[in-house]
Short mmCIF file of C-alpha atoms (C1' of nucleotides) in Angstrom, two decimals:
data_model
loop_
_atom_site.label_atom_id
_atom_site.label_comp_id
_atom_site.label_asym_id
_atom_site.label_seq_id
_atom_site.Cartn_x
_atom_site.Cartn_y
_atom_site.Cartn_z
CA UNK A 1 1.05 -19.08 -20.07
CA UNK A 2 -2.22 -17.86 -18.63
CA UNK A 3 -5.01 -20.38 -18.64
CA UNK A 4 -8.60 -19.31 -18.30
CA UNK A 5 -11.91 -21.05 -18.09
CA UNK A 6 -13.95 -20.42 -21.20
CA UNK A 7 -17.68 -20.75 -20.59
CA UNK A 8 -18.17 -21.52 -24.26
CA UNK A 9 -16.07 -24.69 -24.16
CA UNK A 10 -16.40 -25.34 -20.44
CA UNK A 11 -12.71 -26.00 -20.20
CA UNK A 12 -9.61 -24.15 -19.13
CA UNK A 13 -7.81 -22.98 -22.22
CA UNK A 14 -4.45 -21.39 -22.89
CA UNK A 15 -4.99 -17.72 -23.40
CA UNK A 16 -3.64 -16.61 -26.75
CA UNK A 17 -4.61 -13.06 -27.59
CA UNK A 18 -5.60 -11.91 -31.04
CA UNK A 19 -2.70 -9.49 -31.04
CA UNK A 20 0.51 -10.32 -29.21
CA UNK A 21 0.84 -8.69 -25.80
CA UNK A 22 -2.57 -7.09 -26.06
CA UNK A 23 -5.88 -8.00 -24.51
CA UNK A 24 -9.18 -6.62 -25.65
CA UNK A 25 -11.96 -7.15 -23.18
CA UNK A 26 -15.55 -6.10 -22.77
CA UNK A 27 -17.46 -6.43 -19.52
CA UNK A 28 -21.17 -5.78 -19.23
CA UNK A 29 -21.68 -2.81 -16.98
CA UNK A 30 -24.61 -1.76 -14.82
CA UNK A 31 -27.96 -0.27 -15.63
CA UNK A 32 -27.59 3.09 -13.96
CA UNK A 33 -30.95 3.48 -12.28
CA UNK A 34 -29.73 2.96 -8.74
CA UNK A 35 -26.58 2.65 -6.66
CA UNK A 36 -24.61 -0.48 -7.41
CA UNK A 37 -24.91 -3.24 -4.85
CA UNK A 38 -22.07 -5.42 -3.72
CA UNK A 39 -23.03 -8.10 -6.20
CA UNK A 40 -22.43 -5.64 -9.01
CA UNK A 41 -19.23 -4.65 -7.24
CA UNK A 42 -18.12 -8.26 -7.20
CA UNK A 43 -18.27 -8.46 -10.96
CA UNK A 44 -16.49 -5.16 -11.40
CA UNK A 45 -13.81 -6.12 -8.91
CA UNK A 46 -13.39 -9.61 -10.36
CA UNK A 47 -12.67 -8.25 -13.81
CA UNK A 48 -10.53 -5.45 -12.45
CA UNK A 49 -8.40 -8.06 -10.71
CA UNK A 50 -8.17 -10.05 -13.94
CA UNK A 51 -7.30 -6.94 -15.87
CA UNK A 52 -4.62 -5.98 -13.36
CA UNK A 53 -3.11 -9.43 -13.56
CA UNK A 54 -2.93 -9.23 -17.35
CA UNK A 55 -1.09 -5.94 -16.91
CA UNK A 56 1.19 -7.48 -14.31
CA UNK A 57 2.05 -10.09 -16.90
CA UNK A 58 2.96 -7.42 -19.40
CA UNK A 59 -0.18 -7.21 -21.49
CA UNK A 60 -1.58 -3.96 -22.72
CA UNK A 61 -5.27 -4.18 -21.88
CA UNK A 62 -8.04 -2.36 -23.67
CA UNK A 63 -10.94 -2.58 -21.27
CA UNK A 64 -14.41 -1.48 -22.35
CA UNK A 65 -17.41 -1.51 -20.05
CA UNK A 66 -20.75 0.03 -20.86
CA UNK A 67 -23.42 1.91 -18.98
CA UNK A 68 -26.96 0.88 -19.81
CA UNK A 69 -28.69 4.22 -19.60
CA UNK A 70 -31.98 3.42 -21.29
CA UNK A 71 -34.48 0.66 -20.54
CA UNK A 72 -37.71 0.09 -18.63
CA UNK A 73 -36.09 0.36 -15.24
CA UNK A 74 -34.41 3.63 -16.19
CA UNK A 75 -37.69 5.05 -17.43
CA UNK A 76 -39.64 3.95 -14.36
CA UNK A 77 -37.02 5.08 -11.91
CA UNK A 78 -36.72 8.50 -13.54
CA UNK A 79 -40.47 8.92 -13.39
CA UNK A 80 -40.59 7.83 -9.74
CA UNK A 81 -37.88 10.29 -8.83
CA UNK A 82 -39.41 13.07 -10.85
CA UNK A 83 -36.37 13.69 -13.02
CA UNK A 84 -35.49 13.03 -16.63
CA UNK A 85 -33.82 9.83 -17.69
CA UNK A 86 -30.57 11.58 -18.67
CA UNK A 87 -30.52 13.26 -15.26
CA UNK A 88 -31.01 9.90 -13.62
CA UNK A 89 -28.19 8.40 -15.66
CA UNK A 90 -25.87 11.24 -14.81
CA UNK A 91 -26.60 10.90 -11.11
CA UNK A 92 -25.91 7.19 -10.94
CA UNK A 93 -22.98 7.18 -13.32
CA UNK A 94 -21.32 9.66 -11.02
CA UNK A 95 -22.23 7.54 -8.02
CA UNK A 96 -20.85 4.50 -9.84
CA UNK A 97 -17.53 6.19 -10.47
CA UNK A 98 -17.31 7.27 -6.85
CA UNK A 99 -18.13 3.78 -5.52
CA UNK A 100 -15.76 2.06 -7.87
CA UNK A 101 -12.93 4.41 -6.99
CA UNK A 102 -13.50 3.64 -3.33
CA UNK A 103 -12.82 -0.04 -3.95
CA UNK A 104 -9.77 0.84 -6.01
CA UNK A 105 -10.92 -0.23 -9.45
CA UNK A 106 -8.88 1.10 -12.34
CA UNK A 107 -10.97 3.25 -14.67
CA UNK A 108 -11.99 1.45 -17.86
CA UNK A 109 -10.32 2.46 -21.09
CA UNK A 110 -13.79 3.41 -22.29
CA UNK A 111 -17.25 3.58 -20.72
CA UNK A 112 -19.62 3.95 -23.67
CA UNK A 113 -23.30 4.56 -23.09
CA UNK A 114 -26.21 3.11 -24.99
CA UNK A 115 -27.81 6.50 -25.62
CA UNK A 116 -24.62 7.79 -27.23
CA UNK A 117 -24.75 5.01 -29.80
CA UNK A 118 -28.31 5.13 -31.08
CA UNK A 119 -27.38 5.69 -34.76
CA UNK A 120 -24.98 2.73 -34.60
CA UNK A 121 -27.65 0.62 -32.96
CA UNK A 122 -30.16 1.50 -35.68
CA UNK A 123 -27.62 0.68 -38.39
CA UNK A 124 -26.83 -2.63 -36.73
CA UNK A 125 -30.49 -3.61 -36.53
CA UNK A 126 -31.01 -2.54 -40.14
CA UNK A 127 -28.34 -4.97 -41.25
CA UNK A 128 -29.92 -7.77 -39.24
CA UNK A 129 -33.26 -7.11 -40.92
CA UNK A 130 -31.60 -7.04 -44.34
CA UNK A 131 -29.96 -10.37 -43.64
CA UNK A 132 -33.26 -11.88 -42.57
CA UNK A 133 -32.29 -12.30 -38.93
CA UNK A 134 -34.75 -9.73 -37.67
CA UNK A 135 -38.24 -8.51 -38.41
CA UNK A 136 -40.42 -5.59 -37.53
CA UNK A 137 -43.72 -6.10 -35.75
CA UNK A 138 -45.94 -3.17 -34.84
CA UNK A 139 -43.00 -0.85 -34.34
CA UNK A 140 -40.94 -3.42 -32.41
CA UNK A 141 -38.08 -5.28 -34.00
CA UNK A 142 -37.34 -8.87 -32.98
CA UNK A 143 -34.48 -11.26 -33.62
CA UNK A 144 -35.25 -14.67 -35.11
CA UNK A 145 -33.37 -16.72 -32.56
CA UNK A 146 -34.11 -20.02 -34.25
CA UNK A 147 -32.47 -18.82 -37.45
CA UNK A 148 -29.12 -18.54 -35.72
CA UNK A 149 -27.82 -22.10 -35.76
CA UNK A 150 -25.53 -21.74 -32.77
CA UNK A 151 -28.21 -20.27 -30.54
CA UNK A 152 -27.74 -21.86 -27.11
CA UNK A 153 -24.09 -22.76 -27.62
CA UNK A 154 -22.78 -20.55 -24.84
CA UNK A 155 -25.26 -21.58 -22.18
CA UNK A 156 -25.35 -25.11 -23.59
CA UNK A 157 -29.09 -25.00 -23.89
CA UNK A 158 -31.04 -26.86 -26.50
CA UNK A 159 -33.30 -24.30 -28.07
CA UNK A 160 -36.19 -26.75 -28.05
CA UNK A 161 -35.83 -27.49 -24.38
CA UNK A 162 -35.92 -23.95 -23.12
CA UNK A 163 -38.92 -23.89 -20.89
CA UNK A 164 -40.84 -20.82 -21.73
CA UNK A 165 -41.76 -18.74 -18.72
CA UNK A 166 -39.73 -20.76 -16.23
CA UNK A 167 -38.27 -17.55 -14.86
CA UNK A 168 -41.73 -15.99 -14.69
CA UNK A 169 -40.57 -12.89 -16.46
CA UNK A 170 -42.27 -13.10 -19.81
CA UNK A 171 -44.46 -10.36 -21.14
CA UNK A 172 -47.50 -11.93 -22.78
CA UNK A 173 -48.35 -8.91 -24.89
CA UNK A 174 -44.87 -8.88 -26.28
CA UNK A 175 -44.92 -12.62 -26.90
CA UNK A 176 -48.06 -12.16 -28.97
CA UNK A 177 -46.18 -9.92 -31.40
CA UNK A 178 -43.34 -12.40 -31.91
CA UNK A 179 -43.12 -15.05 -34.58
CA UNK A 180 -41.62 -17.38 -32.00
CA UNK A 181 -41.60 -17.02 -28.20
CA UNK A 182 -37.83 -17.34 -28.05
CA UNK A 183 -37.30 -14.32 -30.27
CA UNK A 184 -36.02 -11.28 -28.42
CA UNK A 185 -36.41 -7.55 -28.85
CA UNK A 186 -33.87 -5.44 -30.69
CA UNK A 187 -36.02 -2.33 -30.75
CA UNK A 188 -39.07 -1.43 -28.72
CA UNK A 189 -41.74 0.95 -29.96
CA UNK A 190 -42.45 3.82 -27.62
CA UNK A 191 -45.46 3.43 -25.37
CA UNK A 192 -46.15 7.14 -25.35
CA UNK A 193 -44.69 9.85 -23.16
CA UNK A 194 -41.32 8.26 -22.56
CA UNK A 195 -37.95 8.97 -24.07
CA UNK A 196 -37.70 7.77 -27.66
CA UNK A 197 -35.65 8.10 -30.82
CA UNK A 198 -36.79 8.14 -34.44
CA UNK A 199 -36.01 5.04 -36.41
CA UNK A 200 -37.04 3.34 -39.66
CA UNK A 201 -39.59 1.44 -37.56
CA UNK A 202 -41.04 4.51 -35.91
CA UNK A 203 -40.34 6.13 -32.57
CA UNK A 204 -38.80 3.85 -29.98
CA UNK A 205 -35.73 2.76 -28.08
CA UNK A 206 -33.20 -0.05 -28.25
CA UNK A 207 -33.66 -3.40 -26.54
CA UNK A 208 -31.18 -4.37 -23.92
CA UNK A 209 -28.95 -6.89 -25.69
CA UNK A 210 -28.25 -4.93 -28.83
CA UNK A 211 -26.28 -2.17 -27.15
CA UNK A 212 -23.55 -4.53 -26.01
CA UNK A 213 -23.15 -6.03 -29.48
CA UNK A 214 -22.92 -2.58 -30.97
CA UNK A 215 -20.54 -1.04 -28.48
CA UNK A 216 -18.22 -4.00 -28.07
CA UNK A 217 -17.69 -4.42 -31.81
CA UNK A 218 -17.51 -0.68 -32.36
CA UNK A 219 -14.67 -0.20 -29.90
CA UNK A 220 -12.93 -3.58 -29.99
CA UNK A 221 -13.65 -4.88 -33.48
CA UNK A 222 -15.84 -7.68 -34.84
CA UNK A 223 -13.70 -10.20 -32.98
CA UNK A 224 -12.08 -9.49 -29.65
CA UNK A 225 -10.49 -11.50 -26.88
CA UNK A 226 -12.59 -11.62 -23.75
CA UNK A 227 -16.18 -10.94 -22.94
CA UNK A 228 -17.13 -10.98 -19.30
CA UNK A 229 -20.04 -10.53 -16.95
CA UNK A 230 -21.99 -12.16 -14.17
CA UNK A 231 -23.00 -15.75 -14.65
CA UNK A 232 -26.64 -14.74 -14.79
CA UNK A 233 -25.91 -12.92 -18.03
CA UNK A 234 -24.93 -16.13 -19.79
CA UNK A 235 -28.48 -16.67 -20.83
CA UNK A 236 -30.09 -14.88 -22.46
CA UNK A 237 -27.98 -11.74 -22.58
CA UNK A 238 -24.69 -13.10 -23.85
CA UNK A 239 -26.36 -15.73 -25.96
CA UNK A 240 -28.25 -12.94 -27.67
CA UNK A 241 -25.17 -10.82 -28.10
CA UNK A 242 -23.49 -13.68 -29.92
CA UNK A 243 -26.53 -14.24 -32.11
CA UNK A 244 -26.73 -10.58 -33.05
CA UNK A 245 -23.05 -9.99 -33.60
CA UNK A 246 -22.16 -13.12 -35.47
CA UNK A 247 -25.25 -12.88 -37.65
CA UNK A 248 -24.17 -9.40 -38.64
CA UNK A 249 -20.42 -9.83 -39.05
CA UNK A 250 -20.09 -13.50 -39.91
CA UNK A 251 -17.09 -13.54 -37.59
CA UNK A 252 -16.47 -15.08 -34.20
CA UNK A 253 -17.61 -12.52 -31.65
CA UNK A 254 -15.73 -12.96 -28.36
CA UNK A 255 -12.98 -15.57 -28.27
CA UNK A 256 -13.18 -16.29 -24.56
CA UNK A 257 -16.22 -15.97 -22.32
CA UNK A 258 -15.69 -15.38 -18.63
CA UNK A 259 -18.40 -15.34 -15.99
CA UNK A 260 -18.09 -14.42 -12.36
CA UNK A 261 -19.93 -16.10 -9.51
CA UNK A 262 -22.45 -14.43 -7.27
CA UNK A 263 -22.41 -12.81 -3.91
CA UNK A 264 -24.80 -14.70 -1.68
CA UNK A 265 -26.41 -13.53 1.50
CA UNK A 266 -28.12 -15.04 4.51
CA UNK A 267 -28.26 -18.58 5.82
CA UNK A 268 -29.76 -19.80 2.56
CA UNK A 269 -26.80 -18.46 0.58
CA UNK A 270 -29.31 -16.80 -1.64
CA UNK A 271 -28.20 -14.75 -4.60
CA UNK A 272 -28.07 -11.05 -3.93
CA UNK A 273 -30.04 -9.11 -6.49
CA UNK A 274 -31.95 -5.93 -6.89
CA UNK A 275 -35.15 -7.76 -7.74
CA UNK A 276 -34.98 -9.91 -4.62
CA UNK A 277 -34.47 -6.78 -2.58
CA UNK A 278 -31.80 -8.41 -0.45
CA UNK A 279 -28.99 -6.16 -1.54
CA UNK A 280 -26.50 -3.89 0.17
CA UNK A 281 -25.33 -0.94 -1.86
CA UNK A 282 -21.68 0.00 -1.98
CA UNK A 283 -22.78 3.56 -1.37
CA UNK A 284 -24.17 2.61 2.05
CA UNK A 285 -21.61 0.01 2.97
CA UNK A 286 -18.58 2.25 2.62
CA UNK A 287 -20.08 4.52 5.26
CA UNK A 288 -19.68 1.68 7.72
CA UNK A 289 -16.60 -0.19 6.65
CA UNK A 290 -13.28 0.53 5.03
CA UNK A 291 -13.84 0.05 1.28
CA UNK A 292 -10.45 -1.64 1.08
CA UNK A 293 -11.88 -4.44 3.19
CA UNK A 294 -14.68 -5.02 0.71
CA UNK A 295 -12.20 -4.94 -2.12
CA UNK A 296 -10.00 -7.43 -0.34
CA UNK A 297 -12.84 -9.84 0.35
CA UNK A 298 -13.95 -9.80 -3.25
CA UNK A 299 -10.65 -9.95 -5.05
CA UNK A 300 -9.13 -12.71 -2.95
CA UNK A 301 -11.91 -15.13 -3.83
CA UNK A 302 -11.47 -16.82 -7.18
CA UNK A 303 -13.79 -15.04 -9.59
CA UNK A 304 -15.92 -18.06 -10.46
CA UNK A 305 -16.63 -19.02 -6.85
CA UNK A 306 -19.57 -17.62 -4.94
CA UNK A 307 -18.81 -15.23 -2.11
CA UNK A 308 -20.73 -15.51 1.09
CA UNK A 309 -21.28 -12.02 2.34
CA UNK A 310 -21.40 -12.23 6.13
CA UNK A 311 -20.07 -10.31 9.11
CA UNK A 312 -17.66 -13.16 9.56
CA UNK A 313 -16.24 -12.98 6.04
CA UNK A 314 -15.85 -9.23 6.36
CA UNK A 315 -14.00 -9.61 9.65
CA UNK A 316 -11.67 -12.20 8.13
CA UNK A 317 -10.98 -9.88 5.24
CA UNK A 318 -10.25 -7.02 7.60
CA UNK A 319 -7.80 -9.08 9.65
CA UNK A 320 -6.02 -10.39 6.60
CA UNK A 321 -5.80 -7.02 4.95
CA UNK A 322 -4.19 -5.62 8.09
CA UNK A 323 -1.72 -8.44 8.09
CA UNK A 324 -0.73 -7.64 4.53
CA UNK A 325 -0.47 -3.93 5.25
CA UNK A 326 1.46 -4.39 8.50
CA UNK A 327 4.15 -6.42 6.80
CA UNK A 328 4.75 -3.58 4.40
CA UNK A 329 4.90 -1.05 7.22
CA UNK A 330 7.23 -3.28 9.22
CA UNK A 331 9.57 -3.60 6.28
CA UNK A 332 9.71 0.06 5.33
CA UNK A 333 10.18 1.11 8.93
CA UNK A 334 13.64 -0.41 8.80
CA UNK A 335 14.76 1.87 6.00
CA UNK A 336 15.95 4.45 8.47
CA UNK A 337 18.60 2.15 9.95
CA UNK A 338 19.29 -0.03 6.93
CA UNK A 339 23.05 -0.02 6.86
CA UNK A 340 23.69 -3.76 6.55
CA UNK A 341 24.50 -6.13 3.74
CA UNK A 342 21.82 -7.83 1.63
CA UNK A 343 20.62 -11.23 2.75
CA UNK A 344 20.83 -13.64 -0.15
CA UNK A 345 18.68 -16.32 1.40
CA UNK A 346 15.81 -13.84 1.71
CA UNK A 347 16.38 -12.63 -1.84
CA UNK A 348 16.27 -16.15 -3.22
CA UNK A 349 13.10 -16.97 -1.31
CA UNK A 350 11.45 -13.80 -2.56
CA UNK A 351 12.26 -14.69 -6.15
CA UNK A 352 10.78 -18.13 -5.67
CA UNK A 353 7.62 -16.71 -4.18
CA UNK A 354 7.22 -14.41 -7.14
CA UNK A 355 7.36 -17.46 -9.39
CA UNK A 356 4.82 -19.24 -7.21
CA UNK A 357 2.57 -16.25 -7.48
CA UNK A 358 2.64 -16.24 -11.26
CA UNK A 359 2.06 -19.95 -11.35
CA UNK A 360 -0.97 -19.62 -9.10
CA UNK A 361 -2.52 -16.72 -10.92
CA UNK A 362 -1.80 -18.09 -14.38
CA UNK A 363 -4.18 -20.91 -13.50
CA UNK A 364 -7.46 -19.17 -14.23
CA UNK A 365 -6.68 -16.33 -11.84
CA UNK A 366 -6.65 -18.55 -8.79
CA UNK A 367 -6.74 -15.77 -6.26
CA UNK A 368 -6.84 -18.07 -3.25
CA UNK A 369 -3.50 -19.55 -4.19
CA UNK A 370 -2.24 -16.13 -5.21
CA UNK A 371 -3.07 -14.51 -1.91
CA UNK A 372 -1.57 -17.49 -0.08
CA UNK A 373 1.73 -16.57 -1.74
CA UNK A 374 1.27 -12.97 -0.63
CA UNK A 375 0.86 -14.21 2.95
CA UNK A 376 4.06 -16.20 2.64
CA UNK A 377 5.77 -13.14 1.27
CA UNK A 378 4.45 -11.17 4.23
CA UNK A 379 5.99 -13.67 6.60
CA UNK A 380 9.26 -13.53 4.72
CA UNK A 381 9.53 -9.77 4.99
CA UNK A 382 8.35 -9.76 8.60
CA UNK A 383 11.16 -12.12 9.47
CA UNK A 384 13.56 -10.02 7.45
CA UNK A 385 12.35 -6.87 9.16
CA UNK A 386 13.36 -8.28 12.54
CA UNK A 387 16.93 -8.90 11.56
CA UNK A 388 19.62 -6.88 13.33
CA UNK A 389 21.09 -5.65 10.06
CA UNK A 390 19.09 -4.92 6.95
CA UNK A 391 19.95 -3.43 3.60
CA UNK A 392 18.21 -0.40 2.12
CA UNK A 393 18.35 -1.55 -1.50
CA UNK A 394 17.01 -4.92 -0.53
CA UNK A 395 14.18 -3.39 1.45
CA UNK A 396 13.19 -1.34 -1.57
CA UNK A 397 13.32 -4.33 -3.84
CA UNK A 398 11.26 -6.51 -1.50
CA UNK A 399 8.77 -3.72 -1.00
CA UNK A 400 8.35 -3.32 -4.73
CA UNK A 401 7.86 -7.03 -5.37
CA UNK A 402 5.40 -7.26 -2.53
CA UNK A 403 3.34 -4.21 -3.41
CA UNK A 404 3.13 -5.27 -7.03
CA UNK A 405 1.61 -8.59 -6.02
CA UNK A 406 -0.74 -6.96 -3.55
CA UNK A 407 -1.86 -4.42 -6.12
CA UNK A 408 -3.37 -7.19 -8.24
CA UNK A 409 -5.93 -7.53 -5.48
CA UNK A 410 -6.45 -3.81 -5.34
CA UNK A 411 -4.45 -3.40 -2.16
CA UNK A 412 -2.67 -0.07 -2.22
CA UNK A 413 0.51 -0.30 -0.21
CA UNK A 414 1.96 3.13 0.19
CA UNK A 415 4.38 4.66 2.59
CA UNK A 416 2.10 6.65 4.80
CA UNK A 417 3.16 10.11 5.76
CA UNK A 418 2.43 10.09 9.43
CA UNK A 419 3.25 13.67 10.17
CA UNK A 420 0.40 14.71 12.42
CA UNK A 421 1.96 17.24 14.81
CA UNK A 422 -0.51 16.69 17.64
CA UNK A 423 -0.07 12.93 17.57
CA UNK A 424 3.69 13.23 17.36
CA UNK A 425 3.66 15.44 20.43
CA UNK A 426 1.65 12.90 22.40
CA UNK A 427 3.90 10.08 21.28
CA UNK A 428 6.97 12.04 22.36
CA UNK A 429 5.45 12.71 25.76
CA UNK A 430 4.69 9.03 26.14
CA UNK A 431 8.23 8.09 25.13
CA UNK A 432 9.57 10.46 27.76
CA UNK A 433 7.28 8.97 30.39
CA UNK A 434 8.46 5.49 29.45
CA UNK A 435 12.06 6.59 29.66
CA UNK A 436 11.27 7.88 33.14
CA UNK A 437 9.57 4.57 33.84
CA UNK A 438 6.39 6.46 34.64
CA UNK A 439 4.16 3.78 33.14
CA UNK A 440 0.97 5.18 34.57
CA UNK A 441 1.39 8.34 32.51
CA UNK A 442 2.60 6.48 29.43
CA UNK A 443 -0.36 4.08 29.48
CA UNK A 444 -2.72 6.98 29.93
CA UNK A 445 -1.28 8.65 26.84
CA UNK A 446 -1.53 5.42 24.89
CA UNK A 447 -5.20 5.09 25.83
CA UNK A 448 -5.75 8.65 24.74
CA UNK A 449 -4.15 7.94 21.36
CA UNK A 450 -6.16 4.75 20.96
CA UNK A 451 -9.28 6.80 21.45
CA UNK A 452 -8.11 8.92 18.53
CA UNK A 453 -7.85 5.78 16.40
CA UNK A 454 -4.08 5.67 16.66
CA UNK A 455 -2.30 2.39 17.33
CA UNK A 456 1.17 2.54 18.85
CA UNK A 457 3.94 0.06 18.30
CA UNK A 458 7.14 0.10 20.31
CA UNK A 459 9.98 -1.35 18.31
CA UNK A 460 13.71 -1.67 18.91
CA UNK A 461 14.06 1.23 16.50
CA UNK A 462 11.64 3.45 18.39
CA UNK A 463 7.93 4.05 18.75
CA UNK A 464 5.81 4.28 15.65
CA UNK A 465 2.11 4.74 15.12
CA UNK A 466 -0.53 4.06 12.56
CA UNK A 467 -4.18 4.81 12.11
CA UNK A 468 -6.52 1.90 12.72
CA UNK A 469 -8.54 0.54 9.81
CA UNK A 470 -11.90 1.24 11.42
"C1'" G B 1 -38.73 -30.82 -16.84
"C1'" G B 2 -33.71 -29.08 -19.23
"C1'" C B 3 -28.70 -27.15 -18.25
"C1'" G B 4 -24.91 -26.08 -14.70
"C1'" G B 5 -22.46 -25.47 -9.95
"C1'" U B 6 -21.20 -26.71 -4.87
"C1'" A B 7 -20.39 -30.24 -0.55
"C1'" U B 8 -12.79 -30.51 2.74
"C1'" A B 9 -11.40 -28.54 10.54
"C1'" G B 10 -15.43 -23.66 14.60
"C1'" C B 11 -15.32 -20.22 9.93
"C1'" C B 12 -13.17 -19.06 4.85
"C1'" A B 13 -10.51 -22.09 1.48
"C1'" A B 14 -6.41 -24.79 -1.80
"C1'" G B 15 -5.73 -29.47 -3.57
"C1'" U B 16 -8.08 -33.91 -10.09
"C1'" G B 17 -4.46 -40.84 -8.32
"C1'" G B 18 0.63 -41.23 -3.99
"C1'" U B 19 -0.96 -40.35 1.33
"C1'" A B 20 -4.68 -33.24 3.53
"C1'" A B 21 -1.58 -25.54 1.05
"C1'" G B 22 -2.89 -21.04 3.21
"C1'" G B 23 -5.79 -17.60 6.20
"C1'" C B 24 -9.22 -16.32 10.35
"C1'" A B 25 -10.67 -17.82 15.14
"C1'" G B 26 -8.72 -20.93 19.40
"C1'" A B 27 -4.55 -22.97 22.55
"C1'" G B 28 0.65 -22.69 24.15
"C1'" G B 29 5.27 -20.01 23.71
"C1'" U B 30 9.11 -15.95 22.34
"C1'" C B 31 9.69 -10.59 22.34
"C1'" U B 32 7.61 -6.25 25.52
"C1'" G B 33 7.40 -2.50 31.83
"C1'" C B 34 2.50 -3.87 30.00
"C1'" A B 35 0.68 -3.71 25.20
"C1'" A B 36 0.78 -3.58 19.87
"C1'" A B 37 3.05 -5.73 15.76
"C1'" A B 38 5.72 -9.96 14.59
"C1'" C B 39 7.70 -14.81 14.93
"C1'" C B 40 7.53 -20.14 16.61
"C1'" U B 41 4.48 -24.45 18.00
"C1'" U B 42 -0.33 -26.68 17.95
"C1'" C B 43 -5.36 -27.79 15.68
"C1'" A B 44 -9.06 -32.28 9.83
"C1'" U B 45 -8.80 -37.94 6.63
"C1'" C B 46 -12.07 -34.65 2.78
"C1'" G B 47 -21.47 -35.03 2.41
"C1'" U B 48 -23.61 -40.79 1.90
"C1'" C B 49 -23.16 -45.78 0.30
"C1'" G B 50 -20.62 -48.89 -3.04
"C1'" G B 51 -16.79 -49.89 -6.89
"C1'" U B 52 -11.88 -49.57 -9.67
"C1'" U B 53 -6.58 -49.43 -8.02
"C1'" C B 54 -0.64 -51.45 -4.78
"C1'" A B 55 -2.60 -46.49 -3.66
"C1'" A B 56 -8.61 -41.94 -4.07
"C1'" A B 57 -10.49 -35.83 -1.19
"C1'" U B 58 -8.90 -36.75 -6.16
"C1'" C B 59 -11.54 -41.91 -11.16
"C1'" C B 60 -16.63 -44.58 -11.82
"C1'" G B 61 -21.61 -45.41 -10.02
"C1'" U B 62 -25.46 -44.35 -6.08
"C1'" C B 63 -27.91 -41.42 -2.76
"C1'" U B 64 -28.55 -36.75 -0.01
"C1'" A B 65 -28.38 -31.49 0.71
"C1'" C B 66 -27.81 -26.59 -0.93
"C1'" C B 67 -27.23 -22.76 -4.90
"C1'" G B 68 -27.87 -20.68 -9.90
"C1'" C B 69 -29.89 -20.14 -15.13
"C1'" C B 70 -34.16 -21.45 -18.53
"C1'" U B 71 -36.05 -14.06 -22.03
"C1'" C B 72 -35.63 -8.17 -14.90
"C1'" C B 73 -30.74 -9.45 -13.00
"C1'" A B 74 -23.28 -8.84 -12.00
#
RNA sequence: GGCGGUAUAGCCAAGUGGUAAGGCAGAGGUCUGCAAAACCUUCAUCGUCGGUUCAAAUCCGUCUACCGCCUCCA
């Protein structure tokens, strides 16, 4: 039984899906006005890891994540770059897909965009107005937050104690048009020469929160299993989504709310964010480091914990990732001389570790405990790989168990086809030199290969090589 | 001011009453022509003060520090 921490109840709950063996989940995606930074990547990776674990446990997962392709930042950024907003969206959606592929995130089942759902958004708002939950004011439409009794339930805020302006992001002109300062915009009247759609309230564009209510319920139904996002979205974004959706449908919106922790930077462990300007984009980072390392760092930290992004944490991740990969290489290398009998002690230990893994991950996706099991599995197969006699079927079985566990964390363990002719030639020459005990020549050749990013390993079964992770 | 989170070895980090998982780094060793990879050994009493208990990192209270949210944010 998978347990997960539900922000709504602030407790770990047994996960019982709406439909047996199926999980419907919606995760708030990025506003596509820039490259994603590694804080955005953290959220994406966290929920990808969760999604993969559900699949590992036999669930069929319907995973919807949106692109916010219209809002103030989109409009401003398009203007600054001298292109249209749709062009801007296209550019950064493509960049998003490229970045996300680099860190081995499974594509979402659906990636709906706000601008492709304008009629649905207008219909949704119309219903809210009809039900008295929303009102028009000078071409804007606002939601009457106070009318929704459960407002504040998710973030556990008392509506009367919300300190207005504490975040220093309120727009006074907008506040003047509202009945109540805590009301929020569903529709914003156009300010002139910006992109806009016709609506019953005049020309304008949707507010931010409404798109997620519309798209999540459109693709997953009025009630669905899991709604996720960064913990900064708890209030007001998710609170508003609940208010909008439940006011419209009268049904429970999301059944479980999951929020990931932040990536922090610097000695102050300050939150990384675009507005603070202290961000590193994935686009830039993957030019310098192996994206698998970033993936590893992010998916092996439990999703609710903060991640300190430092050179040190990256180096740790790199070392550990290599350890995990090496074990797989070491194991598969023995396939070529695997003529022995299976080892039952190893088989039994492997089965137990698989159970440990499930137990760890079932507990709110405790990745630290999960990866600890992977390390133990690595040791098990390393020890096995050094046995005099090994069995081919057993190697394949261990490799499959191991790679399945590793894949939850986005680690792709594949048999590499090392068939570079030039390298093979150099390796052969070195082997010959070693056989001749001409170690000066053999060490020279090894240095040469190292320069090419090739690491050599002499084993009892012969010399093998691999590319370094740099 | 309101709400929440965190504090465990040089670093990362598990652990919610029974006497400190795991990883990185370090040290020693095995294997190797030397390496690499791997394996083995070694390395903490849990922010402060106080309390409950036969027993607390784990429960209660206190204090301190840091982080986040309170209508831009993953």
